[in-house]
C-alpha positions as CSV (number, residue, x, y, z in Angstrom):
1,M,3.2,-19.8,6.8
2,C,5.2,-16.6,6.8
3,K,6.0,-15.3,10.3
4,R,5.9,-11.6,11.1
5,T,8.9,-10.1,12.8
6,S,9.2,-7.2,15.2
7,S,11.9,-4.5,15.8
8,R,12.3,-5.8,19.3
9,A,12.5,-9.2,20.9
10,R,9.2,-10.7,22.2
11,T,8.7,-13.3,24.8
12,G,5.8,-15.4,26.0
13,R,3.3,-17.3,23.9
14,P,3.7,-17.7,20.1
15,R,1.7,-15.2,18.1
16,S,-1.7,-16.3,16.9
17,A,-2.7,-15.5,13.3
18,E,-6.3,-15.6,14.3
19,A,-5.7,-13.0,17.0
20,D,-3.8,-10.8,14.6
21,T,-6.6,-10.9,12.1
22,A,-9.2,-10.1,14.7
23,I,-7.1,-7.2,16.0
24,L,-6.5,-5.7,12.6
25,E,-10.2,-6.0,11.6
26,A,-11.2,-4.4,14.9
27,T,-8.8,-1.6,14.3
28,R,-10.3,-0.8,10.9
29,A,-13.8,-1.0,12.3
30,A,-12.9,1.4,15.1
31,L,-11.4,3.8,12.7
32,V,-14.6,3.9,10.6
33,E,-16.7,4.4,13.6
34,L,-14.6,6.6,15.9
35,G,-12.0,8.2,13.6
36,W,-8.3,8.5,14.3
37,S,-8.4,10.9,17.3
38,K,-10.8,8.8,19.4
39,L,-9.4,5.4,18.5
40,T,-7.5,3.8,21.4
41,M,-5.6,0.6,21.9
42,G,-8.1,-0.3,24.7
43,D,-11.1,0.1,22.4
44,V,-9.4,-2.2,19.8
45,A,-8.6,-4.8,22.4
46,T,-12.2,-4.9,23.5
47,R,-13.6,-5.2,20.0
48,A,-11.1,-7.9,19.2
49,G,-11.8,-9.8,22.4
50,V,-8.2,-9.8,23.5
51,A,-6.3,-8.2,26.4
52,K,-4.7,-4.8,25.9
53,T,-1.3,-6.3,26.8
54,T,-1.7,-8.6,23.8
55,L,-1.8,-5.6,21.5
56,Y,1.3,-4.1,23.1
57,R,3.2,-7.3,22.7
58,R,2.6,-7.0,18.9
59,W,2.6,-3.2,18.3
60,N,4.4,-0.5,20.3
61,N,1.6,2.1,19.7
62,K,-1.5,3.1,17.8
63,N,0.4,4.4,14.8
64,E,2.1,1.0,14.1
65,L,-1.2,-0.8,14.6
66,V,-3.2,1.3,12.2
67,V,-0.5,1.2,9.5
68,D,-0.5,-2.6,9.7
69,A,-4.3,-2.6,9.6
70,V,-4.1,-0.7,6.3
71,A,-1.2,-2.6,4.9
72,V,-2.9,-6.0,4.9
73,L,-5.7,-4.5,2.7
74,F,-3.2,-3.4,0.1
75,D,-1.6,-6.9,0.2
76,E,-4.9,-8.1,-1.4
77,L,-3.9,-6.4,-4.7
78,E,-2.8,-8.9,-7.4
79,L,-1.4,-8.6,-10.9
80,P,-2.8,-11.4,-13.0
81,D,-1.3,-12.0,-16.5
82,L,-3.9,-10.8,-18.9
83,G,-1.7,-10.9,-22.0
84,S,-0.6,-7.3,-22.4
85,L,0.8,-4.5,-20.3
86,Q,-2.2,-2.3,-20.9
87,A,-4.6,-5.0,-19.7
88,D,-2.5,-5.7,-16.7
89,I,-2.3,-2.0,-15.7
90,E,-6.0,-1.5,-16.1
91,N,-6.9,-4.5,-14.1
92,V,-4.7,-3.6,-11.1
93,V,-5.9,0.1,-11.2
94,L,-9.5,-1.0,-11.1
95,Q,-8.6,-3.3,-8.1
96,F,-6.9,-0.4,-6.4
97,A,-9.9,1.9,-7.0
98,A,-12.3,-0.7,-5.6
99,L,-10.1,-1.1,-2.5
100,L,-10.3,2.6,-1.9
101,E,-14.0,2.6,-2.1
102,R,-14.2,0.4,1.0
103,P,-15.0,2.6,4.0
104,E,-12.3,0.9,6.1
105,T,-9.6,1.5,3.5
106,K,-10.6,5.0,2.8
107,T,-10.9,6.0,6.5
108,A,-7.7,4.3,7.6
109,L,-5.6,5.5,4.7
110,M,-6.7,9.1,5.0
111,A,-6.1,9.0,8.7
112,V,-2.5,7.6,8.6
113,V,-1.5,9.9,5.8
114,A,-2.8,13.0,7.6
115,E,-1.2,11.9,10.9
116,S,2.1,11.2,9.1
117,T,2.5,14.9,8.1
118,R,3.6,15.6,11.6
119,D,5.0,12.2,12.6
120,E,8.2,11.2,10.7
121,P,8.5,7.7,12.2
122,L,4.9,7.0,11.1
123,R,5.8,8.3,7.6
124,R,8.7,5.9,7.4
125,R,6.5,3.0,8.5
126,I,3.9,3.8,5.9
127,R,6.6,3.8,3.2
128,A,8.1,0.5,4.4
129,S,4.8,-1.3,5.1
130,I,2.6,-0.1,2.3
131,V,4.5,1.8,-0.4
132,D,7.6,-0.3,-0.7
133,R,5.6,-3.6,-0.4
134,Q,3.2,-2.6,-3.2
135,K,6.0,-1.7,-5.6
136,R,6.1,-5.5,-6.2
137,L,3.2,-4.8,-8.6
138,V,5.3,-2.5,-10.7
139,L,8.3,-4.7,-10.6
140,D,6.3,-7.8,-11.7
141,G,4.4,-5.9,-14.4
142,R,7.6,-4.4,-15.8
143,Q,9.4,-7.7,-15.9
144,R,6.4,-9.4,-17.5
145,A,6.2,-6.7,-20.2
146,Q,9.9,-7.0,-20.9
147,E,9.6,-10.8,-21.4
148,R,6.7,-10.1,-23.8
149,G,8.9,-7.6,-25.7
150,E,6.6,-4.7,-24.8
151,L,9.3,-2.7,-22.9
152,P,13.0,-2.5,-23.5
153,D,15.2,-4.6,-21.2
154,E,16.9,-1.8,-19.2
155,R,19.8,-3.2,-17.2
156,D,21.1,-0.1,-15.4
157,P,19.8,-0.6,-11.7
158,A,19.6,3.1,-11.0
159,T,17.5,3.8,-14.1
160,V,15.3,0.8,-13.4
161,E,14.7,2.0,-9.8
162,A,14.0,5.6,-10.9
163,V,11.5,4.5,-13.6
164,D,9.7,2.0,-11.3
165,D,9.4,4.7,-8.6
166,L,7.9,7.1,-11.2
167,I,5.4,4.5,-12.5
168,F,4.2,3.8,-8.9
169,D,4.0,7.5,-8.0
170,V,2.0,8.3,-11.2
171,V,-0.5,5.4,-10.8
172,A,-1.0,5.6,-7.1
173,G,-1.1,9.4,-7.1
174,A,-3.6,9.6,-9.9
175,V,-5.9,7.0,-8.4
176,V,-5.8,8.4,-4.9
177,H,-6.4,11.9,-6.0
178,R,-9.2,10.9,-8.3
179,A,-11.0,8.7,-5.8
180,L,-10.3,10.4,-2.5
181,V,-9.6,14.1,-3.2
182,S,-11.7,14.8,-6.3
183,A,-14.3,12.2,-5.4
184,E,-14.7,11.3,-9.1
185,P,-15.4,7.8,-10.3
186,V,-12.5,5.6,-11.3
187,D,-14.3,3.7,-14.0
188,A,-13.2,1.7,-17.0
189,A,-13.1,4.7,-19.4
190,W,-10.9,6.8,-17.0
191,V,-8.6,3.8,-16.4
192,A,-8.2,3.3,-20.1
193,R,-7.2,6.9,-20.6
194,L,-4.7,6.6,-17.7
195,S,-3.1,3.5,-19.1
196,A,-2.8,5.1,-22.5
197,L,-1.1,8.1,-21.0
198,L,1.2,5.9,-19.0
199,L,2.1,3.6,-21.8
200,G,2.8,6.5,-24.1
201,G,5.4,7.8,-21.7
202,L,7.0,4.6,-20.6
203,G,9.2,4.2,-23.7
204,A,10.8,7.6,-23.1
205,A,10.8,7.6,-19.3
206,A,14.4,6.6,-18.9
207,A,15.7,9.0,-21.6
208,P,15.9,12.2,-19.3
209,A,17.8,10.3,-16.6
210,Q,20.2,8.8,-19.2
211,G,20.8,12.2,-20.7
212,L,21.6,13.8,-17.4
213,S,23.9,11.0,-16.4
214,G,25.7,11.3,-19.7
215,A,26.1,15.0,-19.3
216,S,27.6,14.8,-15.8
């Protein structure tokens, strides 16, 4: 079992996975019912059936707790091998859209993103705990597509990183805007159009960066 680490040393009893799960579930439930401004560590502790000191042994503040409560939901996303890059993309986008439809995900994500606009440490934690962790999907998908011969085998680390960042930003940005801002359905037809648009540009995505580097 993978053990979670903390930025500061902890003492006392070993952490309980069951307690962590109960706390994170209680956090999401409280967000849906109360909203960000009314959620407190004390309320979460009561809902989870643990002492408030238990929360503070694990998380320094509400911001850290809520980000972790959201992050575990995104860890549910998977990238099964469906035989083609297009099928892989469409599958994970539909998973992502279904995840955003869940009230606990929608409320928690919108809350932490809004709060992070005025809280730089929170923004960094969101990036480390959610964004950077979920880039695994892009990395895995890209590697699989290269092994199939669907994408060129780019070896320049800077170009690879830049393109992977762009893919993640385009997919995540499009789905979040469609589902949470425009409140439009992310259905199979829309996802097919998104994947066609993305695949049409992937072959040329590295060219501008290579051109700029060659001109410098």
